PDB file of C-alpha atoms in Angstrom:
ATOM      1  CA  UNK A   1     115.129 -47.457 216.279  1.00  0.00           C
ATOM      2  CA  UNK A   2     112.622 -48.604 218.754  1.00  0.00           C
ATOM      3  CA  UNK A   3     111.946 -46.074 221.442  1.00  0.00           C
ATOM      4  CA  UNK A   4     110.759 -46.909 224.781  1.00  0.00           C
ATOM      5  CA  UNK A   5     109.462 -44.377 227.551  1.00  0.00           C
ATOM      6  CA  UNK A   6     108.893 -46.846 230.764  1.00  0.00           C
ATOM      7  CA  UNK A   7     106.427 -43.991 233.555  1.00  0.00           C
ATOM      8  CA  UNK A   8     107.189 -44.277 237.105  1.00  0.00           C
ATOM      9  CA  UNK A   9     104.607 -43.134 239.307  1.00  0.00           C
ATOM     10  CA  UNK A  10     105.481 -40.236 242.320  1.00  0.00           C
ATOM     11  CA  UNK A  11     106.380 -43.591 243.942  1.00  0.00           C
ATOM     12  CA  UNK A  12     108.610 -44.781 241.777  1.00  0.00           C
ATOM     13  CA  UNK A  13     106.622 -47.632 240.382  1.00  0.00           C
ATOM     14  CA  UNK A  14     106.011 -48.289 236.848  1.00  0.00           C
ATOM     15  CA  UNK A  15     102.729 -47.605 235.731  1.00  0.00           C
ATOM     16  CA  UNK A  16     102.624 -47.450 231.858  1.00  0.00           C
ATOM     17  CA  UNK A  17     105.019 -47.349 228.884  1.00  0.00           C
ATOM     18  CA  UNK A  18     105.248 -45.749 225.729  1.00  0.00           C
ATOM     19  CA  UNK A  19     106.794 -47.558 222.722  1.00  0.00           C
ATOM     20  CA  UNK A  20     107.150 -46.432 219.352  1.00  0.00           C
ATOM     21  CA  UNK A  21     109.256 -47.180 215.628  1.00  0.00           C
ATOM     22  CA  UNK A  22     111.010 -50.127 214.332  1.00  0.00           C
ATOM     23  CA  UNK A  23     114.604 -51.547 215.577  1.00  0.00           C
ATOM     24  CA  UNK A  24     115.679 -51.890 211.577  1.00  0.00           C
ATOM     25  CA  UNK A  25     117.611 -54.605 212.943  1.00  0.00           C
ATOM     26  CA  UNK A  26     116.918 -56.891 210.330  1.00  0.00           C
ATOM     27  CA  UNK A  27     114.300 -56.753 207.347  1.00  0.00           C
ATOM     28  CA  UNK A  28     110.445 -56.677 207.757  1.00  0.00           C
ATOM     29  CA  UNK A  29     108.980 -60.244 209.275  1.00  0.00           C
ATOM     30  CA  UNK A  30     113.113 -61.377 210.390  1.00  0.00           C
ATOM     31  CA  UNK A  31     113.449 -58.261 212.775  1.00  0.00           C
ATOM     32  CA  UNK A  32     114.462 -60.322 216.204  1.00  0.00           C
ATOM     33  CA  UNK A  33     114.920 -57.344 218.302  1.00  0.00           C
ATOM     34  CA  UNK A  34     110.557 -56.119 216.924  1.00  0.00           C
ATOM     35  CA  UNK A  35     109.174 -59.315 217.692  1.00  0.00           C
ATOM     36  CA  UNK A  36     110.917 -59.282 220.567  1.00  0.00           C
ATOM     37  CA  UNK A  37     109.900 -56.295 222.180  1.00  0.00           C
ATOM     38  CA  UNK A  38     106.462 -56.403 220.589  1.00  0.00           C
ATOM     39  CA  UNK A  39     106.007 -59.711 222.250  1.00  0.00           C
ATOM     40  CA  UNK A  40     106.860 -58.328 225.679  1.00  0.00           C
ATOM     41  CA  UNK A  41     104.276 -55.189 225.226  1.00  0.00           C
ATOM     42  CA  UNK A  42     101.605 -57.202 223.931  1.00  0.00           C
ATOM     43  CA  UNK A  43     101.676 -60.164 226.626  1.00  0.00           C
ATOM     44  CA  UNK A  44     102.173 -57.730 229.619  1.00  0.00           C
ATOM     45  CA  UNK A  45      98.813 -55.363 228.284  1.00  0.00           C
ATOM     46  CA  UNK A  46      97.199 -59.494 227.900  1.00  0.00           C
ATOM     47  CA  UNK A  47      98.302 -60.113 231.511  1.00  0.00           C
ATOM     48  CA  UNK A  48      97.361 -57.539 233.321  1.00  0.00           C
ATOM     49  CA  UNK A  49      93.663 -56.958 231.400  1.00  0.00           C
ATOM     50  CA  UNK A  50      93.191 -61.178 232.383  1.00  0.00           C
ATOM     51  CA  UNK A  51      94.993 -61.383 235.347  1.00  0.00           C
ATOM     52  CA  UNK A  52      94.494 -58.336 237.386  1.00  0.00           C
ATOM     53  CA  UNK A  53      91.498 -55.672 238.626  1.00  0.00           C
ATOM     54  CA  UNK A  54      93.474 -53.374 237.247  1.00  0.00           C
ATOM     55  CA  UNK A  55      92.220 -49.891 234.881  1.00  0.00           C
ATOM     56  CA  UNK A  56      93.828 -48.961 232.291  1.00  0.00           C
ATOM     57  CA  UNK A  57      94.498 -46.903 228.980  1.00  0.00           C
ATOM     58  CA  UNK A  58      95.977 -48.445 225.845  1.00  0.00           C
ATOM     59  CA  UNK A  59      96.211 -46.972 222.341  1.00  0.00           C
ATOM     60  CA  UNK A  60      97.953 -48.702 219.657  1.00  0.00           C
ATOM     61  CA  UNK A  61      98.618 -46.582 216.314  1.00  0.00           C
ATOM     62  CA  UNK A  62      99.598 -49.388 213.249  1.00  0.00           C
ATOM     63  CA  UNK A  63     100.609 -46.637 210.942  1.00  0.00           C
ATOM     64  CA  UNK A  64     102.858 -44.573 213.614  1.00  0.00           C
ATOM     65  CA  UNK A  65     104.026 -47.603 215.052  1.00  0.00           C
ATOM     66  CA  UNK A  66     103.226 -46.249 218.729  1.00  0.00           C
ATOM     67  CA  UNK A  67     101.829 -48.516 221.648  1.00  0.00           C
ATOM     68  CA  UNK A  68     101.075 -46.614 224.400  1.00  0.00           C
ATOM     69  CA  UNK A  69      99.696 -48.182 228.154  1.00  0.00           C
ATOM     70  CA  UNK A  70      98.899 -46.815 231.287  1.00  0.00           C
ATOM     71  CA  UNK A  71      97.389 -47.818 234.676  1.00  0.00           C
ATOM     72  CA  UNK A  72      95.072 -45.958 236.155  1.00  0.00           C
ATOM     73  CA  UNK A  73      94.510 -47.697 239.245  1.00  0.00           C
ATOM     74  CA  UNK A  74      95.496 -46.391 242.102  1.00  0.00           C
ATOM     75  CA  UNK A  75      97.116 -48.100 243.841  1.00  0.00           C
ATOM     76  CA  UNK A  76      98.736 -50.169 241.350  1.00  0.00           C
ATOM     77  CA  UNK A  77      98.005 -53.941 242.650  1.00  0.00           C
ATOM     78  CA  UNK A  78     100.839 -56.140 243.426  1.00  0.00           C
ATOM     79  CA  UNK A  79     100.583 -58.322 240.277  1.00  0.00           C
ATOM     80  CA  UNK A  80     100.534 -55.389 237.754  1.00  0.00           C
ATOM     81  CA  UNK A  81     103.589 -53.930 238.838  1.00  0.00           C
ATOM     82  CA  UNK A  82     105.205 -58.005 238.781  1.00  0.00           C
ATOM     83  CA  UNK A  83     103.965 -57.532 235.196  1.00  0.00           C
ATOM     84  CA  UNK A  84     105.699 -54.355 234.471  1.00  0.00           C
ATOM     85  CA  UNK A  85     108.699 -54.759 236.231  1.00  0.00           C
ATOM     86  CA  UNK A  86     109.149 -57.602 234.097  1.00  0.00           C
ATOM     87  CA  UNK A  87     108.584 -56.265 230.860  1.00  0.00           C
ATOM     88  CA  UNK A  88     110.899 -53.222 231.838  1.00  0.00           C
ATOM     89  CA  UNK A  89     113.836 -56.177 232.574  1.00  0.00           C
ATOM     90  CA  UNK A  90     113.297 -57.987 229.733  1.00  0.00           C
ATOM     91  CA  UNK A  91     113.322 -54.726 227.468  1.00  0.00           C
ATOM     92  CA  UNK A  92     116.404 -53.155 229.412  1.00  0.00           C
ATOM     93  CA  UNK A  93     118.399 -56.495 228.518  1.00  0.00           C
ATOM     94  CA  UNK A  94     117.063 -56.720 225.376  1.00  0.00           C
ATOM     95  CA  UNK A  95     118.674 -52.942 224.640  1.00  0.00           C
ATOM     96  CA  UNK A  96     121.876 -54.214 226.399  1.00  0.00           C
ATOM     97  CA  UNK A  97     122.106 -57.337 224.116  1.00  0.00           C
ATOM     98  CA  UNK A  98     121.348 -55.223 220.845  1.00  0.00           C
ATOM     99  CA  UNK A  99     122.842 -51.803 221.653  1.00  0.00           C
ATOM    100  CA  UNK A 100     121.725 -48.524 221.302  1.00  0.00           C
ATOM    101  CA  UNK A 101     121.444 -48.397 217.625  1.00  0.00           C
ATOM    102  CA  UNK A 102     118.222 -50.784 217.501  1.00  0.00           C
ATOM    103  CA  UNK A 103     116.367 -49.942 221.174  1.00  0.00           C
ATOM    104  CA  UNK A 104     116.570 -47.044 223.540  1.00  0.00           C
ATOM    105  CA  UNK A 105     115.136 -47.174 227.031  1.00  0.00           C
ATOM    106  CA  UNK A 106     114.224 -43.968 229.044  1.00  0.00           C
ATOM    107  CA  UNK A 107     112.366 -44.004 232.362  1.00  0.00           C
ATOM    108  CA  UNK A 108     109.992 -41.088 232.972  1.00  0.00           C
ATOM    109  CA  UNK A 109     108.086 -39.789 236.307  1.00  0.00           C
ATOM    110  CA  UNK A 110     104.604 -38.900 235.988  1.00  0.00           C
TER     111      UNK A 110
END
């Protein structure tokens, strides 16, 4: 199962995510609901290094699995939480279209 902490900042905007493990969904290299996810995480960490000011943090562990992001701008600009707000939509429906089993979601204030 892949899980997902989404941080919220004291103002209720996202500011980072946590992912980690494998949806199992399918085998290795046909796992939909993986490439799916990882697809979101990796372009939204592209978008908002290329297309924002922003600072941030980003570790990725291969062996663990874990990909873990957080801004450290303060304020967040305008575009990076577009970016993020995103990527938390498109991962919430992607746990609603799979289920529970595969993906679970949990939101988290920092």
């Amino acid at each position: 199962m892949i899980q997902v902490t989404i941080y919220q900042n004291v103002s209720g905007k996202y500011c980072g995510f946590r992912m980690e493990g494998h949806a199992e969904y399918a085998q290795y290299g046909k796992d939909i609901v993986c490439a799916a996810v990882s697809a979101l995480v990796i372009n939204t960490i592209n978008s908002i290094e290329a297309f924002t000011e922003d600072t941030f943090e980003t570790s990725m562990h291969q062996e663990k699995d874990v990909v873990s992001f957080l801004v450290k701008s303060n304020p967040i600009s305008e575009k990076s939480e577009l970016l993020l707000d995103s990527l938390v939509f498109g991962i919430e429906n992607i746990a609603k279209e799979y289920g529970k089993k595969y993906i679970h979601v949990k939101i988290k204030r920092i």
